[in-house]
Short mmCIF file of N, CA, C and O in Angstrom, two decimals:
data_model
loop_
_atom_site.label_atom_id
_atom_site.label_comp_id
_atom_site.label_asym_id
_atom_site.label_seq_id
_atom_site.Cartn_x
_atom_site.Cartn_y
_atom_site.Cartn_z
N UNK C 1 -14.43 11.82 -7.01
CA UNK C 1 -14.76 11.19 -8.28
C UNK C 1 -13.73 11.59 -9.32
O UNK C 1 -13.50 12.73 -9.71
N UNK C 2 -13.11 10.36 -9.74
CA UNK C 2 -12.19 10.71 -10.86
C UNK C 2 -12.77 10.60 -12.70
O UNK C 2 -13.42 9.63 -13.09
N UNK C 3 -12.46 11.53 -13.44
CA UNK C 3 -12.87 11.08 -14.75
C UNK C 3 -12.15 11.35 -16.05
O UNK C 3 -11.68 12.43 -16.43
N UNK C 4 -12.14 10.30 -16.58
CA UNK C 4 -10.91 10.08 -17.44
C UNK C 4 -11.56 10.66 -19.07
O UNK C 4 -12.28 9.77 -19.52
N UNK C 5 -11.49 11.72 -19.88
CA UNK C 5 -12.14 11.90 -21.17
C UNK C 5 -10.94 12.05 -21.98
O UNK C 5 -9.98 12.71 -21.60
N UNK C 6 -11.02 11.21 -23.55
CA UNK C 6 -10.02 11.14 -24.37
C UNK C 6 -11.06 12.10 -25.20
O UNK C 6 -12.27 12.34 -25.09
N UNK C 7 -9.93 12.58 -26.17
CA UNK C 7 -10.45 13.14 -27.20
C UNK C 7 -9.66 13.12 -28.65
O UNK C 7 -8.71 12.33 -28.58
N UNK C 8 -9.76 13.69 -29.85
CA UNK C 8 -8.64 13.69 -31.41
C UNK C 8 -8.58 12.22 -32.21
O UNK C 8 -7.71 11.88 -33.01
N UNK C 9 -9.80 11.38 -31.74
CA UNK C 9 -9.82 10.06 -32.97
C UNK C 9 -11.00 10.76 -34.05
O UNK C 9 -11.73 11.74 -34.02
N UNK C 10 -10.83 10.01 -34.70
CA UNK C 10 -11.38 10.54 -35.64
C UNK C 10 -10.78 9.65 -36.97
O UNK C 10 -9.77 8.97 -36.79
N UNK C 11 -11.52 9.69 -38.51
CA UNK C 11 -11.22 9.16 -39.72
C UNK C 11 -9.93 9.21 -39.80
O UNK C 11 -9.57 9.83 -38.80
N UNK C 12 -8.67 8.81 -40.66
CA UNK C 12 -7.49 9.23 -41.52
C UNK C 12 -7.29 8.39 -42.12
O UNK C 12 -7.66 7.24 -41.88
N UNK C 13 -6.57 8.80 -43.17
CA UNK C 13 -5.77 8.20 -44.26
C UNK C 13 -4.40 7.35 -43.93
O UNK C 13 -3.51 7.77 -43.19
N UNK C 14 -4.38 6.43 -44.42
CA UNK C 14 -3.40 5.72 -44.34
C UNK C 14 -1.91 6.34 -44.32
O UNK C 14 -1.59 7.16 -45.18
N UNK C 15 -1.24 6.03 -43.56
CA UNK C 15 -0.03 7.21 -43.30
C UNK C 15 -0.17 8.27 -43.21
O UNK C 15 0.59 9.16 -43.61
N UNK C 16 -1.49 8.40 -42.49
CA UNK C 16 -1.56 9.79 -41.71
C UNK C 16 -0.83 10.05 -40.18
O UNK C 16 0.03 9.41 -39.57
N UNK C 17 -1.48 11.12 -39.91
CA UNK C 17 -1.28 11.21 -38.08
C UNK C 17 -2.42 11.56 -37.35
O UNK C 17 -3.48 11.63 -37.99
N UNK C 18 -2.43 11.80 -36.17
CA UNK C 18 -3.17 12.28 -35.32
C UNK C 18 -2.41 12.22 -34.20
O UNK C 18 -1.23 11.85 -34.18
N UNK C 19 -3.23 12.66 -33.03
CA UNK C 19 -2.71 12.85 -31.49
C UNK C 19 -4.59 12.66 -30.71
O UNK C 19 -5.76 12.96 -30.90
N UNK C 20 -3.61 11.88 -29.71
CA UNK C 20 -5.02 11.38 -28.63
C UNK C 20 -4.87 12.06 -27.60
O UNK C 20 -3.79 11.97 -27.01
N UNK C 21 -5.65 12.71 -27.20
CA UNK C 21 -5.54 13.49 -25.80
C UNK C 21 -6.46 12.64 -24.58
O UNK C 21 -7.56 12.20 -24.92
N UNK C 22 -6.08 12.46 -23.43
CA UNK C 22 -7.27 12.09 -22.63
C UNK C 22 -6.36 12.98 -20.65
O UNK C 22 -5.32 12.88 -20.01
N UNK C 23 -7.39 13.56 -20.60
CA UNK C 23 -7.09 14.04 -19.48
C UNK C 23 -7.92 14.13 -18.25
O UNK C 23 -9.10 14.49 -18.18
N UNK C 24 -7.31 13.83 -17.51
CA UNK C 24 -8.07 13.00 -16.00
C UNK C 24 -8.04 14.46 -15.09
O UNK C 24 -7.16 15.32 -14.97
N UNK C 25 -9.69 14.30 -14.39
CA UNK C 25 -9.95 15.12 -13.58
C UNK C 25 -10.84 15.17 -12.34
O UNK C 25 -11.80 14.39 -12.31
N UNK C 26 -10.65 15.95 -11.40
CA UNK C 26 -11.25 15.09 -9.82
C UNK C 26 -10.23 15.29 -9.03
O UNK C 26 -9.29 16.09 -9.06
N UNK C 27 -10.65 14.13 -8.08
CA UNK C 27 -9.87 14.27 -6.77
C UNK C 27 -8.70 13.54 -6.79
O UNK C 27 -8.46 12.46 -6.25
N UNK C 28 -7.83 14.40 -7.63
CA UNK C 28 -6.17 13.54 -8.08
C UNK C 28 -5.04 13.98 -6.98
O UNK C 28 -4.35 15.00 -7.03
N UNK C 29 -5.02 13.29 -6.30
CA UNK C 29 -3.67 13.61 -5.59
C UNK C 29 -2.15 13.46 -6.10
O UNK C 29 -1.25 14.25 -5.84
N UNK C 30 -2.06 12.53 -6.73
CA UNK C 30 -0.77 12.30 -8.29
C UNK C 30 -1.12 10.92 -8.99
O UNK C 30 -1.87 10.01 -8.65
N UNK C 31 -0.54 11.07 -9.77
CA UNK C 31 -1.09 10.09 -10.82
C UNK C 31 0.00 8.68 -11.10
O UNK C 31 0.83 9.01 -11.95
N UNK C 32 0.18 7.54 -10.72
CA UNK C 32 0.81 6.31 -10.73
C UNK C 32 1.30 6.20 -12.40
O UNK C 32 2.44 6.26 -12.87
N UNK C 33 0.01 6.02 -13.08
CA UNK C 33 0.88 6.14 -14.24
C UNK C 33 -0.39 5.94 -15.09
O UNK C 33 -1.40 5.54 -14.51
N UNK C 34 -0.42 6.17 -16.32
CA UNK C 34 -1.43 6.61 -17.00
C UNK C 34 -1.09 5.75 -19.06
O UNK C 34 -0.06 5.92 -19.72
N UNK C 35 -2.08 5.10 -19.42
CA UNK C 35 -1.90 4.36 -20.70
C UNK C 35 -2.69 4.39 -21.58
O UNK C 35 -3.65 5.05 -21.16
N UNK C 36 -2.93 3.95 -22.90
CA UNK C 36 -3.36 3.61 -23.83
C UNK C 36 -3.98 2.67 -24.15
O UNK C 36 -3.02 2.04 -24.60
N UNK C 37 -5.05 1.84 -24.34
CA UNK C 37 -5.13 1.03 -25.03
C UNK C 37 -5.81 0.62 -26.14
O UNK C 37 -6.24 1.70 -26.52
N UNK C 38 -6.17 -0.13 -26.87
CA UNK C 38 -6.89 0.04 -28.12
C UNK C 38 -7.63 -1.92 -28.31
O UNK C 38 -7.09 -2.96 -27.94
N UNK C 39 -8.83 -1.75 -28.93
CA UNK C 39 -9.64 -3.09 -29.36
C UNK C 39 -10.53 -2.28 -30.80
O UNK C 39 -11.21 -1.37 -31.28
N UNK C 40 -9.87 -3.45 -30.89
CA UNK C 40 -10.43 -3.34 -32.70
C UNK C 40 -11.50 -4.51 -32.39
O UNK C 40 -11.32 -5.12 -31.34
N UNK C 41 -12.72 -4.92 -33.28
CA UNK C 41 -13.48 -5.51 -33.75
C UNK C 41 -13.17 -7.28 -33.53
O UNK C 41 -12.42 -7.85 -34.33
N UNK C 42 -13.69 -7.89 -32.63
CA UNK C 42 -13.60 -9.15 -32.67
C UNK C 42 -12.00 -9.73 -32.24
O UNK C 42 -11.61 -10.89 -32.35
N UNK C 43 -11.11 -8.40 -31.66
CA UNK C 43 -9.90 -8.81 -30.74
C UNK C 43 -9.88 -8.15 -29.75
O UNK C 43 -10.40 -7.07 -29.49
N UNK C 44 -8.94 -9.18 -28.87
CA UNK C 44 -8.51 -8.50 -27.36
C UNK C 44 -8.08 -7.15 -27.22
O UNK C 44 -7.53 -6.58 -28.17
N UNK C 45 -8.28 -6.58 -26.13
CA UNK C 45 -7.74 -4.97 -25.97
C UNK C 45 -6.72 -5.53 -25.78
O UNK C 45 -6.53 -6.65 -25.30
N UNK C 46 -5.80 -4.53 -26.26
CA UNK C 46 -4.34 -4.63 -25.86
C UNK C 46 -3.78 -3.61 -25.69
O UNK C 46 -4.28 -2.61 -26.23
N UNK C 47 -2.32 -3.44 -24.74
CA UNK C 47 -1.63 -1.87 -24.53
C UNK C 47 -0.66 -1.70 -25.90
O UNK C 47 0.19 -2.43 -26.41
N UNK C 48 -1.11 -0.59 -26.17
CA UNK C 48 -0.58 0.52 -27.23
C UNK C 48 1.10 1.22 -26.47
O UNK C 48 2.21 1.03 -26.95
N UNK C 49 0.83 1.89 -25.39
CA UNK C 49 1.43 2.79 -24.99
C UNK C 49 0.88 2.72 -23.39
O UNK C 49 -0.23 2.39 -22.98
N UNK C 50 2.39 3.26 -22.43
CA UNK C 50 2.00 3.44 -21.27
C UNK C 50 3.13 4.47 -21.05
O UNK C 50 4.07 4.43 -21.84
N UNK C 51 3.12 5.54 -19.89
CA UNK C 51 3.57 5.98 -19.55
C UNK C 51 4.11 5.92 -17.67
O UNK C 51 3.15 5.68 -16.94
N UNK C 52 5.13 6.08 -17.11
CA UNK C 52 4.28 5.88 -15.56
C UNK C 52 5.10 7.51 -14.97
O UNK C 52 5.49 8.49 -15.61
N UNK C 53 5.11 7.19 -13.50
CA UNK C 53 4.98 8.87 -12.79
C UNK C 53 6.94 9.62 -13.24
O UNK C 53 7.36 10.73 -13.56
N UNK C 54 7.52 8.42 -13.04
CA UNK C 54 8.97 8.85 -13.28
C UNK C 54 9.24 9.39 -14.87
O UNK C 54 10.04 10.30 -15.08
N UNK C 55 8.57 8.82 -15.84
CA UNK C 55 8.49 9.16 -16.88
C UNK C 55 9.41 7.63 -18.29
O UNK C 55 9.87 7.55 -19.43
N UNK C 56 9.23 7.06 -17.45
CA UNK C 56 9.76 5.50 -18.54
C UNK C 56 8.20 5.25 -18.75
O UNK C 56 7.18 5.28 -18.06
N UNK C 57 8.72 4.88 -20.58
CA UNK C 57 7.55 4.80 -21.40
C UNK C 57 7.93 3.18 -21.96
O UNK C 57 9.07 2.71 -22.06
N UNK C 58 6.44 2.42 -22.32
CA UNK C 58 6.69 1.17 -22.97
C UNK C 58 5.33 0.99 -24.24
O UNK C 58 4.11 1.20 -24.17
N UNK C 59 5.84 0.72 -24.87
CA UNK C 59 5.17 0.42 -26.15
C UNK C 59 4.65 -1.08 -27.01
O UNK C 59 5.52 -1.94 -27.15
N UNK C 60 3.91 -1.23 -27.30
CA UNK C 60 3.44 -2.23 -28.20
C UNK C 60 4.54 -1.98 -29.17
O UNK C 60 5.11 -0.92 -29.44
N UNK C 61 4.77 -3.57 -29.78
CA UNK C 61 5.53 -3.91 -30.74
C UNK C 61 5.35 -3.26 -32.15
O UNK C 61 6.18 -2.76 -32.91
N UNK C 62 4.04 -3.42 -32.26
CA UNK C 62 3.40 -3.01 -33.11
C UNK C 62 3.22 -1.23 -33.55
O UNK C 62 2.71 -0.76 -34.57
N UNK C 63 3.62 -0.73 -32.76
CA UNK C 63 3.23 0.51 -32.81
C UNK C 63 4.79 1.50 -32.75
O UNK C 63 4.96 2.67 -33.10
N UNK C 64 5.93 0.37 -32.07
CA UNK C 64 7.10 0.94 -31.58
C UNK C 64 7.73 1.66 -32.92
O UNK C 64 7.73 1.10 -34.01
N UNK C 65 8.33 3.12 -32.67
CA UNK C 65 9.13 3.74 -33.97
C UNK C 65 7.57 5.04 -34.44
O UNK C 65 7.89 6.20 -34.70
N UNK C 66 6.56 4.77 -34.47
CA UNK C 66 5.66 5.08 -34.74
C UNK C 66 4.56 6.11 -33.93
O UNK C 66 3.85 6.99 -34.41
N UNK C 67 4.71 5.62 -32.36
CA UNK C 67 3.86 6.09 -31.37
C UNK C 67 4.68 7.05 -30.37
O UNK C 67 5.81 6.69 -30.05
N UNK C 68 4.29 7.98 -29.98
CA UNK C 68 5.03 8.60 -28.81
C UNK C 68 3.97 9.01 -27.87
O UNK C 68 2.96 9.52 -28.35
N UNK C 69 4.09 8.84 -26.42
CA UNK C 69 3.37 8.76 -25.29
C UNK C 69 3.95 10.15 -24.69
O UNK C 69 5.14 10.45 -24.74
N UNK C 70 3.24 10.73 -24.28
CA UNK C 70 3.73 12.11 -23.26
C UNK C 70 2.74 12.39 -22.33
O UNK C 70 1.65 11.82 -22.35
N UNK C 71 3.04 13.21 -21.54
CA UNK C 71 2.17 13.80 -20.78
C UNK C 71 2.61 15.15 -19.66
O UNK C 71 3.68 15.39 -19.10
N UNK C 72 1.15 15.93 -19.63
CA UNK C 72 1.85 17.42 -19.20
C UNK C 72 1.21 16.96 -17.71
O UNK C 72 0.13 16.37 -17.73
N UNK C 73 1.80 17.20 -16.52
CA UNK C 73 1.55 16.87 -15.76
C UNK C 73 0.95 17.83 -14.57
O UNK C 73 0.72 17.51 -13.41
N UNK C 74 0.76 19.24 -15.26
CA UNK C 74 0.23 20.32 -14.80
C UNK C 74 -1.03 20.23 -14.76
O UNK C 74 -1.78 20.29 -13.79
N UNK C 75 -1.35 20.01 -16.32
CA UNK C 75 -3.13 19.68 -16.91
C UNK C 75 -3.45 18.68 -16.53
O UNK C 75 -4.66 18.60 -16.29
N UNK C 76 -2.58 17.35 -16.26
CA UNK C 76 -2.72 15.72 -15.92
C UNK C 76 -3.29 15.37 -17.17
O UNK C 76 -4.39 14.91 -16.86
N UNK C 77 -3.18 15.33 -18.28
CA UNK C 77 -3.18 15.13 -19.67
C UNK C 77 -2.27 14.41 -20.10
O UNK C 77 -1.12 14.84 -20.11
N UNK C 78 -2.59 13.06 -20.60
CA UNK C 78 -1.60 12.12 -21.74
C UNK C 78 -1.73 12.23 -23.01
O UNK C 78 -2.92 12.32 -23.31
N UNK C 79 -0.85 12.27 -24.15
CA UNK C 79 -1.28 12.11 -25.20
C UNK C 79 -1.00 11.37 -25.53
O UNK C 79 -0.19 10.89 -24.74
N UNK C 80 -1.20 10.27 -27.09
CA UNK C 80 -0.57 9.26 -28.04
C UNK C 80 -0.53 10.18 -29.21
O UNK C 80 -1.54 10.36 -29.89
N UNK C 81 0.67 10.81 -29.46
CA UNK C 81 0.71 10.56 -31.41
C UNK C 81 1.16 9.80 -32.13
O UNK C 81 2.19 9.30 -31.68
N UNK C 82 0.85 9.41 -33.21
CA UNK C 82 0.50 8.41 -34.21
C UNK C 82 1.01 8.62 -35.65
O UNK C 82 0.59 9.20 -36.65
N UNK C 83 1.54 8.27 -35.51
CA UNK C 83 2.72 8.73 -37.00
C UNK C 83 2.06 7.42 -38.07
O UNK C 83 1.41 6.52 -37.54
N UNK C 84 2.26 7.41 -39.40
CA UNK C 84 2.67 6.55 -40.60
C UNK C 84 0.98 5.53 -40.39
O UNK C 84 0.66 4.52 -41.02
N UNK C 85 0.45 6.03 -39.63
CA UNK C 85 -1.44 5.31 -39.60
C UNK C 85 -1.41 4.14 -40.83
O UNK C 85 -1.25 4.31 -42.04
N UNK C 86 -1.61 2.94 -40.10
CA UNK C 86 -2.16 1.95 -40.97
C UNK C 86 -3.37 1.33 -40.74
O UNK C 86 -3.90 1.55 -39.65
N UNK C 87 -4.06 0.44 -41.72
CA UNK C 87 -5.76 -0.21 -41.52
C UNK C 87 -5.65 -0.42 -40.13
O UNK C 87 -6.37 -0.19 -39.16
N UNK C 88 -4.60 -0.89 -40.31
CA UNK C 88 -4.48 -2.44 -38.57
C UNK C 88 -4.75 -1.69 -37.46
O UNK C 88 -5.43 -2.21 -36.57
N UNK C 89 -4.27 -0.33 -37.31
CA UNK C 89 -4.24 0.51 -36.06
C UNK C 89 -6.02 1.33 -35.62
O UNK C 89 -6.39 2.24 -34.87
N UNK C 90 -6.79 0.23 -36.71
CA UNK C 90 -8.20 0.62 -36.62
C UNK C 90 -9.15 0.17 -35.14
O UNK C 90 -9.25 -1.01 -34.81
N UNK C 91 -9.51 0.78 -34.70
CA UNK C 91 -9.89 0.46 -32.96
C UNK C 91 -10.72 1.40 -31.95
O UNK C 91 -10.81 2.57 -32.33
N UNK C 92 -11.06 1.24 -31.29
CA UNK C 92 -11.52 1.76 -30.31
C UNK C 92 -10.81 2.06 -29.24
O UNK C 92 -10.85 1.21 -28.35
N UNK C 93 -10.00 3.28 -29.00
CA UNK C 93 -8.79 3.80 -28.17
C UNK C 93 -9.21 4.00 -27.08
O UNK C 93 -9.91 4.99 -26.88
N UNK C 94 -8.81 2.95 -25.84
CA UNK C 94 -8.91 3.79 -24.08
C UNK C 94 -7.79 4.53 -23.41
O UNK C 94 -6.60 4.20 -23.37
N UNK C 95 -8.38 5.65 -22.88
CA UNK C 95 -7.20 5.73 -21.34
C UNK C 95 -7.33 5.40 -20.16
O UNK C 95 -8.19 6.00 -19.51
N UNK C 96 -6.50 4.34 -19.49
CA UNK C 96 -6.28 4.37 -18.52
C UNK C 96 -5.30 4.73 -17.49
O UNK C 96 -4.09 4.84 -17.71
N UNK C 97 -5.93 4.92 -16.23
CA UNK C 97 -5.07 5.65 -15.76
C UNK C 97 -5.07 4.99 -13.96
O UNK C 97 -6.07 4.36 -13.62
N UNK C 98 -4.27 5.14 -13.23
CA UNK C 98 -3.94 4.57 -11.86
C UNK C 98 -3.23 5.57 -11.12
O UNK C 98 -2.09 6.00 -11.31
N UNK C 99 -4.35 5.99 -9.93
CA UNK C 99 -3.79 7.35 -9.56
C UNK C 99 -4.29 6.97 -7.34
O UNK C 99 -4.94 6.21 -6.61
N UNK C 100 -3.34 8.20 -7.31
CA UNK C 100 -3.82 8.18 -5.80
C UNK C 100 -4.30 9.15 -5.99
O UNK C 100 -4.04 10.03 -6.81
N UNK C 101 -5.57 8.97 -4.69
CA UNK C 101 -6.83 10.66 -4.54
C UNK C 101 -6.68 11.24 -3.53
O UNK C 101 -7.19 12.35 -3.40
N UNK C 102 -6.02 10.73 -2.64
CA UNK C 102 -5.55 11.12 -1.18
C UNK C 102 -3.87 10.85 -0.52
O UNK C 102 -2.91 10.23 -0.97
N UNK C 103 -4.03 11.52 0.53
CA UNK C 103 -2.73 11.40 1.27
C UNK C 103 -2.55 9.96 2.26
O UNK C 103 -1.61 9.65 2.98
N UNK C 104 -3.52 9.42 2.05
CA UNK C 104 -3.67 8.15 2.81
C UNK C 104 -3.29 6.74 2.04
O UNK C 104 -3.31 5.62 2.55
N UNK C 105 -2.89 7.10 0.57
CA UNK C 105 -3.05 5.62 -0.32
C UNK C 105 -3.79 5.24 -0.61
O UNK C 105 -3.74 4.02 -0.79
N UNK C 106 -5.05 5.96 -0.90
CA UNK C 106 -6.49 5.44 -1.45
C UNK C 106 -5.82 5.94 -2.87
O UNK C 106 -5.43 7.06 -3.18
N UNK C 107 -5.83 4.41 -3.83
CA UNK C 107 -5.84 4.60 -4.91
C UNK C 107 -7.18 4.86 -5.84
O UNK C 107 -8.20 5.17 -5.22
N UNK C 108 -7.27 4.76 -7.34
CA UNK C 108 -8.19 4.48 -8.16
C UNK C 108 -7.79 4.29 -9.67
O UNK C 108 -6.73 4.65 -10.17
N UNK C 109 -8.58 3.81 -10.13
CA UNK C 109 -7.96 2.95 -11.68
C UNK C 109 -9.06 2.82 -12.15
O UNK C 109 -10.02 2.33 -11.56
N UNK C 110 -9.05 3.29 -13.43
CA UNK C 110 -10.09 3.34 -14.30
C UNK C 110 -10.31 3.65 -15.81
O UNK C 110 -9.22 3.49 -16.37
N UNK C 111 -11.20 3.99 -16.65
CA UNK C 111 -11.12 3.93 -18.15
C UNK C 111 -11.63 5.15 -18.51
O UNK C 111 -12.32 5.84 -17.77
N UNK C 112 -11.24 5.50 -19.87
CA UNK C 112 -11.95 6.64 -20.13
C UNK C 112 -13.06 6.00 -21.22
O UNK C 112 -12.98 4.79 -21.42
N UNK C 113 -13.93 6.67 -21.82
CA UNK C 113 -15.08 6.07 -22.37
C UNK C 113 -14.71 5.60 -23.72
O UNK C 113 -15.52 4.86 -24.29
N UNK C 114 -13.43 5.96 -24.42
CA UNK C 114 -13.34 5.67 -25.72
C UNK C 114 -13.42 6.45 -27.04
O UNK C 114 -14.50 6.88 -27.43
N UNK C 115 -12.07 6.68 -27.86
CA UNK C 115 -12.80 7.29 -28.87
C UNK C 115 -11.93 6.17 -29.68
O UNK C 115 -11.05 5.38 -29.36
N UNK C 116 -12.88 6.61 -31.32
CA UNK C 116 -12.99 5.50 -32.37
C UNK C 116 -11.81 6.37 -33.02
O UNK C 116 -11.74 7.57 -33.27
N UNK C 117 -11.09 5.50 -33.16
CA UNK C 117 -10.17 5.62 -34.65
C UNK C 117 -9.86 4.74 -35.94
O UNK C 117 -9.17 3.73 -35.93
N UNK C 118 -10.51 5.33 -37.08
CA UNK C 118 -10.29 4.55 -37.97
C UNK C 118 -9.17 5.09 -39.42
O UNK C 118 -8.97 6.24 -39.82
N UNK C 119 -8.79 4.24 -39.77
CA UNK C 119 -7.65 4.47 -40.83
C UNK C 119 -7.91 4.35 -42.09
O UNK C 119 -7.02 3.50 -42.22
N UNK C 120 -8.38 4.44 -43.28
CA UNK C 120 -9.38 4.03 -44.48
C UNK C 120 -8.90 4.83 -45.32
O UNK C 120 -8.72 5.99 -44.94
N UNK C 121 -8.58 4.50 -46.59
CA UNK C 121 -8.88 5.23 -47.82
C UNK C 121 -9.87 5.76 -48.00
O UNK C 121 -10.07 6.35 -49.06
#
């Protein structure tokens, strides 16, 4: 059983920061590649940030200059930090992640439960 928990959303101020942690745990044999995504209120989820196993990162337009994706691959932990926070980046943040659990190619892909981030005066 694999399980994906994000954590660090929370309120901020407009041109603030923060950092999203979500780190996957279970029966991980290595991890394919591991992302971001975010749905705000009455729009599509969309990818924020992805990372994969070699370490090439891709970004939303929207977020590019602004976002940086990492991950420690000891802990199997991704983060997003979030530089210059605006309204728009207001949402409900997932991680997902696409991993093998075995030596056989049994993959798995899945979500973490979500944390809220909002941006507000």
């Amino acid at each position: 059983q694999v399980q994906l928990v994000e954590s660090g959303g929370g309120l901020v101020q407009p041109g603030g920061s923060l950092r999203l942690s979500c780190a996957a745990s279970g029966s991980i044999f290595s991890i394919y590649d591991m992302g971001w995504y975010r749905q705000a209120p009455g729009k599509q989820r969309e990818l924020v940030a992805a990372i994969i196993s070699g370490g090439s990162t891709n970004y939303a337009d929207s977020v590019k200059g602004r976002a940086t994706i990492s991950r420690d691959n000891v802990k199997n932990t991704v983060y997003l930090q979030m530089n210059s926070l605006k309204p728009e980046d207001t949402a409900v943040y997932y991680c997902n992640a696409e991993l093998l659990t075995d030596t056989y190619g049994s993959t798995w892909y899945g979500w973490g439960q979500g944390t809220q981030v909002t941006v507000s005066s």
